[in-house]
mmCIF file of C-alpha atoms in Angstrom:
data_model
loop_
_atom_site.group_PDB
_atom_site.id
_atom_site.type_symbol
_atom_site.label_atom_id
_atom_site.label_comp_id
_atom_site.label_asym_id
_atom_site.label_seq_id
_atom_site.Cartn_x
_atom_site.Cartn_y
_atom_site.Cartn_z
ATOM 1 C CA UNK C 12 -18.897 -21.536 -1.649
ATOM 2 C CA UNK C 13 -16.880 -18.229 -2.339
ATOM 3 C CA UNK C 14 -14.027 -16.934 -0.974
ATOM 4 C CA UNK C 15 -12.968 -14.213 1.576
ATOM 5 C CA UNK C 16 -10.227 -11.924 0.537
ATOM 6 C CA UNK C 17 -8.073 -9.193 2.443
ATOM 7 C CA UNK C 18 -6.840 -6.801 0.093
ATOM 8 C CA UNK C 19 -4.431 -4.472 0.902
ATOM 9 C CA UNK C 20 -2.523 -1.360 0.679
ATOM 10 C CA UNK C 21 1.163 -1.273 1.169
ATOM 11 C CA UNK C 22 3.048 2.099 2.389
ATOM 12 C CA UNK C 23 1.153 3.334 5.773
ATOM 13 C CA UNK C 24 -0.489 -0.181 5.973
ATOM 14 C CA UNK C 25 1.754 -3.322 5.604
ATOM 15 C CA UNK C 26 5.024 -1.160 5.652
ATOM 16 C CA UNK C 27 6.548 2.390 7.337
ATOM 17 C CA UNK C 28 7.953 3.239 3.527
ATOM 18 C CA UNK C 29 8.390 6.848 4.737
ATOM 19 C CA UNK C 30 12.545 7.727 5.313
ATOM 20 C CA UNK C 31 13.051 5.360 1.922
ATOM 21 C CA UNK C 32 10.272 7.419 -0.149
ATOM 22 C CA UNK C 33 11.718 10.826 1.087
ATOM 23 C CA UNK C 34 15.249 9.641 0.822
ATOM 24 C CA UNK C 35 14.624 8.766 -2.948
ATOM 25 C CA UNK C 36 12.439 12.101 -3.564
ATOM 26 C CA UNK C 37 15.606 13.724 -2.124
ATOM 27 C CA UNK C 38 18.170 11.817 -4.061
ATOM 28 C CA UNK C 39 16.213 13.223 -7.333
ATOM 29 C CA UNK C 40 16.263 16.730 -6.063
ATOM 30 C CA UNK C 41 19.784 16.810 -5.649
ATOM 31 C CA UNK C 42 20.112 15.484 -9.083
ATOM 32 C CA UNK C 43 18.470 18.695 -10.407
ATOM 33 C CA UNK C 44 20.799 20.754 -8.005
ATOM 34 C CA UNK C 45 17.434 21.374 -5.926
ATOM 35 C CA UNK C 46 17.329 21.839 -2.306
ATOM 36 C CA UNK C 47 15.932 18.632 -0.762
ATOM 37 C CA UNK C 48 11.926 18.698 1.510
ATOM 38 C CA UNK C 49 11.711 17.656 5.057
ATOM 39 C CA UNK C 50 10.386 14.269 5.690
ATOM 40 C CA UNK C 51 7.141 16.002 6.514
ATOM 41 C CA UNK C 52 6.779 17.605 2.953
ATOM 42 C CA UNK C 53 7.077 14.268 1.072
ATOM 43 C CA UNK C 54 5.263 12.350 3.266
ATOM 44 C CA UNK C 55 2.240 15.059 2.612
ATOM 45 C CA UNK C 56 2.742 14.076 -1.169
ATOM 46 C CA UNK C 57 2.446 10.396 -0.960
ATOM 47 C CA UNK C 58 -0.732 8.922 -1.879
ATOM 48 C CA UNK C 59 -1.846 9.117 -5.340
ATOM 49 C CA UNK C 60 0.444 7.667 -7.082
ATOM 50 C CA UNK C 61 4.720 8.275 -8.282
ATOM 51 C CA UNK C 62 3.377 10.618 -10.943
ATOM 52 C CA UNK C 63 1.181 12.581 -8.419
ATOM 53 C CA UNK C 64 4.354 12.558 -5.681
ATOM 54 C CA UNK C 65 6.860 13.461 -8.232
ATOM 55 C CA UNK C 66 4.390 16.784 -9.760
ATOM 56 C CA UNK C 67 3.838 17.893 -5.927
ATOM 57 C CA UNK C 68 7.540 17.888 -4.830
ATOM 58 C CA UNK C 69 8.977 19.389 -8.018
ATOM 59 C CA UNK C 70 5.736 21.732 -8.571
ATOM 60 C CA UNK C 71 6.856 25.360 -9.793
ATOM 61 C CA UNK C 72 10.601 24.021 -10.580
ATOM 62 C CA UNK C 73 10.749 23.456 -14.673
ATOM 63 C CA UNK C 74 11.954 20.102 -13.969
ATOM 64 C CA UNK C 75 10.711 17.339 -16.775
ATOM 65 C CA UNK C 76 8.920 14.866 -15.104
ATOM 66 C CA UNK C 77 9.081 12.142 -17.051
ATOM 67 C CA UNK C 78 12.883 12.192 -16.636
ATOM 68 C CA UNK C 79 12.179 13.410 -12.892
ATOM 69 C CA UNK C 80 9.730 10.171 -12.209
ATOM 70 C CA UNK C 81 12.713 8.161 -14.185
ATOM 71 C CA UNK C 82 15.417 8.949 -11.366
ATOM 72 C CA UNK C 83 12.657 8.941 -8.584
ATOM 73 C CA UNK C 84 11.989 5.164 -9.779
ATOM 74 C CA UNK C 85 15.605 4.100 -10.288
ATOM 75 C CA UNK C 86 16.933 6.028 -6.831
ATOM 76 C CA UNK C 87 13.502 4.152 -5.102
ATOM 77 C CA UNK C 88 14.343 0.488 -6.607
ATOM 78 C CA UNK C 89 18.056 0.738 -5.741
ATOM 79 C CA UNK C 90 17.274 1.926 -2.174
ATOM 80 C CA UNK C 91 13.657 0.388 -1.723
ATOM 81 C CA UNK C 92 14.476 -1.410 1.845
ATOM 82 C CA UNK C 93 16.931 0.755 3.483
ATOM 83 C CA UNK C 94 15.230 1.666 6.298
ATOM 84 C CA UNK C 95 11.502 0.425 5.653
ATOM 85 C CA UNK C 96 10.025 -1.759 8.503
ATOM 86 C CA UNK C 97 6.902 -3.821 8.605
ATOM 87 C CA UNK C 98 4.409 -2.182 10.930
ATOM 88 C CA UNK C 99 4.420 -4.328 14.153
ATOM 89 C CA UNK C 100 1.959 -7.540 14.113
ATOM 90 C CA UNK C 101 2.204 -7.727 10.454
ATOM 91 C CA UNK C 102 4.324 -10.902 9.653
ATOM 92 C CA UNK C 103 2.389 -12.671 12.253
ATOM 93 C CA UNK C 104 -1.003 -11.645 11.171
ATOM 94 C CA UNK C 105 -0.647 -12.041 7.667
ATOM 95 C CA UNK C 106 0.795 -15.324 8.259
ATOM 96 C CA UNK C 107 -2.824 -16.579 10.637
ATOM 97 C CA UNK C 108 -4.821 -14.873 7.994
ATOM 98 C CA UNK C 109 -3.980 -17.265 5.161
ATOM 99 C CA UNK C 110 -3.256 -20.194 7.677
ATOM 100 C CA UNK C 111 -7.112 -19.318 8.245
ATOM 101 C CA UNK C 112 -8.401 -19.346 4.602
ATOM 102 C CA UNK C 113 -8.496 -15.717 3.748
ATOM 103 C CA UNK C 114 -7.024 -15.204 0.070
ATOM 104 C CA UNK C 115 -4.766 -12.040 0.473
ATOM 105 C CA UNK C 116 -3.853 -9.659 -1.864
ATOM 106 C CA UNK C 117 -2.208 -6.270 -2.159
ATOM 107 C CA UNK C 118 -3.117 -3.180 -4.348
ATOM 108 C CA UNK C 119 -0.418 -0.600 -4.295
ATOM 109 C CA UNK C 120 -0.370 2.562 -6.115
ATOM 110 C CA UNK C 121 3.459 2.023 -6.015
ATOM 111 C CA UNK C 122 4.826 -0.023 -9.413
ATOM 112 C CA UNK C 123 4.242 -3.521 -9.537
ATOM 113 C CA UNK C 124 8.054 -4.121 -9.685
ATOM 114 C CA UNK C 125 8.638 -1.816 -6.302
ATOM 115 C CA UNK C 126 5.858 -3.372 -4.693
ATOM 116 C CA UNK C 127 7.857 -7.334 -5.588
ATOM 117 C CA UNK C 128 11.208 -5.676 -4.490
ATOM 118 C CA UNK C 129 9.504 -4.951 -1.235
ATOM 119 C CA UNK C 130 7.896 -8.390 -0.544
ATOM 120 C CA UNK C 131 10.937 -10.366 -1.555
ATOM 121 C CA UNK C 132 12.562 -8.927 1.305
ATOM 122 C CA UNK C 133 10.083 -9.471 3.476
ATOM 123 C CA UNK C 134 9.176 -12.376 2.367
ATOM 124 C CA UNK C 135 5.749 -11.782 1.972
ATOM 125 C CA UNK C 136 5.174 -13.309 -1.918
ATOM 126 C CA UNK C 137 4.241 -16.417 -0.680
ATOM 127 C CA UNK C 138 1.046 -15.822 1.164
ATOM 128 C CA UNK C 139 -0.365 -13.320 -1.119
ATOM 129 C CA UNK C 140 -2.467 -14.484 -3.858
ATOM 130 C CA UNK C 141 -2.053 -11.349 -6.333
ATOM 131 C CA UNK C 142 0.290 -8.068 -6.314
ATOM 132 C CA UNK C 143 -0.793 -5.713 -8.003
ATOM 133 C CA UNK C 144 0.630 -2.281 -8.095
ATOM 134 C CA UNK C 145 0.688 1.197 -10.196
ATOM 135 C CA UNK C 146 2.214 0.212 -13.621
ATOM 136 C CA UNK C 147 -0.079 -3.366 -13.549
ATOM 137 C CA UNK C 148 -2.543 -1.163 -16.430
ATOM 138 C CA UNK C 149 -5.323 -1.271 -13.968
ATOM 139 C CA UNK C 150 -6.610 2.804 -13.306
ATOM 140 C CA UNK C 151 -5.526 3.826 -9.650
ATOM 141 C CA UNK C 152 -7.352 3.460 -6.659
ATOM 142 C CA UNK C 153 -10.090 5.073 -5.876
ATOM 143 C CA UNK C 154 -11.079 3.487 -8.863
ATOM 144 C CA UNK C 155 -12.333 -0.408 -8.262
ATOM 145 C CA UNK C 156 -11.084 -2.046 -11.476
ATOM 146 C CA UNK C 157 -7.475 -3.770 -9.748
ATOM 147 C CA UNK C 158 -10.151 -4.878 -6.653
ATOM 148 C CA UNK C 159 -12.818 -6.348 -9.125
ATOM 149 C CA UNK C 160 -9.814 -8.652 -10.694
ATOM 150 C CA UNK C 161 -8.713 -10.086 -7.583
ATOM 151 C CA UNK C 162 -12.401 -10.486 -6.916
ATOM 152 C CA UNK C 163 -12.865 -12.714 -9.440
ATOM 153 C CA UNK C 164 -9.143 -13.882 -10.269
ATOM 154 C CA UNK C 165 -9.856 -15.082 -6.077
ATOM 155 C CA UNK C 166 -13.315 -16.249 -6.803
ATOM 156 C CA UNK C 167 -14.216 -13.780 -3.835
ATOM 157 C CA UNK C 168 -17.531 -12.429 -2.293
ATOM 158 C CA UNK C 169 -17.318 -8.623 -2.265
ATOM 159 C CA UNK C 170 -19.886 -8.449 0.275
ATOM 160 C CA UNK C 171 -17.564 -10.426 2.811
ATOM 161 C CA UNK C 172 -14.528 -9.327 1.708
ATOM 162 C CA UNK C 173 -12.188 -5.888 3.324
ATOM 163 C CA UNK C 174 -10.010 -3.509 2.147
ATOM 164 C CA UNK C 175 -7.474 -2.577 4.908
ATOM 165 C CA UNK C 176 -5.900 1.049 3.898
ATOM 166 C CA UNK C 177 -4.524 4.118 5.793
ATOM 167 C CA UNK C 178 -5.536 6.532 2.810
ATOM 168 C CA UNK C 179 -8.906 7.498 1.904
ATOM 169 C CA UNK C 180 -7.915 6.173 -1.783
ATOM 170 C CA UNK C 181 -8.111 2.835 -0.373
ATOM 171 C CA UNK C 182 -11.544 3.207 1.148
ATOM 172 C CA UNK C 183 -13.467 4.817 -1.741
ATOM 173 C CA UNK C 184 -11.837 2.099 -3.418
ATOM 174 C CA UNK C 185 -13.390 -0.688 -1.442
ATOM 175 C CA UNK C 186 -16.958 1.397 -1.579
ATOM 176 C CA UNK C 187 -16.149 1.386 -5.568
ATOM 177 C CA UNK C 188 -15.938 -2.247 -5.353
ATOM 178 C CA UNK C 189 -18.897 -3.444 -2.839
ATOM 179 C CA UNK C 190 -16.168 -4.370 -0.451
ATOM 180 C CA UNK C 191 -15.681 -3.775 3.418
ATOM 181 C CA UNK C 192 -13.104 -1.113 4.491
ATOM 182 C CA UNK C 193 -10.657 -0.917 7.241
ATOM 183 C CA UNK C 194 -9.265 2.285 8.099
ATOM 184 C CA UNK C 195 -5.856 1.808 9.264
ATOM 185 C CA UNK C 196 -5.558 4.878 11.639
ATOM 186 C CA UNK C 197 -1.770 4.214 12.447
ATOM 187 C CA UNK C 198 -0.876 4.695 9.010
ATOM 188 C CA UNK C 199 0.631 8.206 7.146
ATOM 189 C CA UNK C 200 -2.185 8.764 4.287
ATOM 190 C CA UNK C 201 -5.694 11.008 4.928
ATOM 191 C CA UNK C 202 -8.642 9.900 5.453
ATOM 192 C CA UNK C 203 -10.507 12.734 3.992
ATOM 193 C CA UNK C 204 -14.557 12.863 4.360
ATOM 194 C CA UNK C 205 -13.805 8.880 2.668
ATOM 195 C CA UNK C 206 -16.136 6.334 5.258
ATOM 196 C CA UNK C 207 -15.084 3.209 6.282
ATOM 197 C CA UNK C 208 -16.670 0.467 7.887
ATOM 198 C CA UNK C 209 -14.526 -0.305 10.801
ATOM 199 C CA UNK C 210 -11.083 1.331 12.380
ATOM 200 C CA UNK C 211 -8.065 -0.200 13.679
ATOM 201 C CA UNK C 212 -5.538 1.371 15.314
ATOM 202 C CA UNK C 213 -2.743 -1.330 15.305
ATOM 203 C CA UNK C 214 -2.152 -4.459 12.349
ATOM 204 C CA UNK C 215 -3.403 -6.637 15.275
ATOM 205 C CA UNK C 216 -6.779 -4.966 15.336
ATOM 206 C CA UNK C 217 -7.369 -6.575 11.641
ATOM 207 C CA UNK C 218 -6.496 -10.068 13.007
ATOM 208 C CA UNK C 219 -8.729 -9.577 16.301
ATOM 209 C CA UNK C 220 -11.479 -8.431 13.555
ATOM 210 C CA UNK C 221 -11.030 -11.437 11.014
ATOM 211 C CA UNK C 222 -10.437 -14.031 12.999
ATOM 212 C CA UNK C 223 -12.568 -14.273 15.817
ATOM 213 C CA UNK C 224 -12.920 -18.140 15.665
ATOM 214 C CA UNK C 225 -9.425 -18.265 16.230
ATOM 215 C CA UNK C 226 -9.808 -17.499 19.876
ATOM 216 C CA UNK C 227 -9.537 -13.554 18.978
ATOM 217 C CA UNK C 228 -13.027 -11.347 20.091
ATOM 218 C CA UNK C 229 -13.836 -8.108 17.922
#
């Protein structure tokens, strides 16, 4: 008998990343004597990736971006967990999700090393079977390759499997893949014309979905 995953996204999903991402966008600007963005403006960039974030908040400046997505990483890692939070119902859930069976995972667009920084302090590692994030050599989501691994590295069923994501990257992703999709409407990303399956509005929604013989009802 196959397994049931729960694969993930991270910022907007697991974790409110945005005041650390904008802080870190900001600490690069002022490197390159540049006048920082709101918190609105960066959070408008995030998404697609540190390459993508780092071209749309230095766009029209000169600035290299290699060397740009250098600081952005280094400011990021060194101030990662300043004032990120786990969305509410998140340690708990995650926690009755793999107490129940499901094999959990977590595909980030951030780098794999951010995204290890992140659950460390958490303390997340544990319960999650793979982490795989931006720099892991897998294309970025939308594109299905990082889901098929954990597929089969997970010895998963797509067909009864979910992808719980706040962007519509992580939903074309889980179409990509044959997977489920949970829209997590509380997150920061866009959901774009991207479809999904079914919609929660708060981390316990997923639990109340997934676990029904738990004593939960859908």
């Amino acid at each position: 008998m196959m397994n049931r995953c729960v694969i993930f996204d991270l910022d907007g999903t697991l974790i409110d990343s945005r005041a650390d991402i904008a802080n870190a966008v900001n600490m690069t600007r002022r490197d390159f004597h540049l006048p920082e963005h709101s918190l609105e403006t960066v959070v408008s960039y995030v998404g697609d990736g540190v390459r993508k974030l780092i071209s749309r908040a230095f766009a029209g400046t000169g600035v290299d971006m290699e060397e740009a997505i250098r600081t952005m990483n280094r400011h990021y890692a060194e101030n990662a967990v300043v004032k990120t939070t786990l969305y509410p119902g998140v340690a708990q859930g995650l926690e009755e999700l793999y107490e129940h069976g499901w094999k959990l995972a977590l595909v980030s667009n951030k780098p794999t090393e951010l995204c290890r920084i992140i659950f460390r302090h958490f303390r997340l590692e544990p319960l999650f079977a793979e982490i795989v994030g931006g720099s892991s050599g897998f294309p970025l989501k939308p594109a299905p390759d990082a889901l098929n691994y954990i597929l089969r590295t997970t010895d998963s069923d797509p067909a009864q499997s979910w992808v719980c994501g706040d962007n519509h990257t992580d939903l074309d992703a889980a179409k990509n893949a044959g997977m489920k999709s949970v829209f997590a409407s509380y997150g920061f990303g866009t959901l774009g014309d991207a479809a999904y399956d079914r919609i929660i509005h708060s981390f316990s929604g997923l639990t109340e979905l997934l676990l029904p013989e738990a004593g939960k009802h859908v």
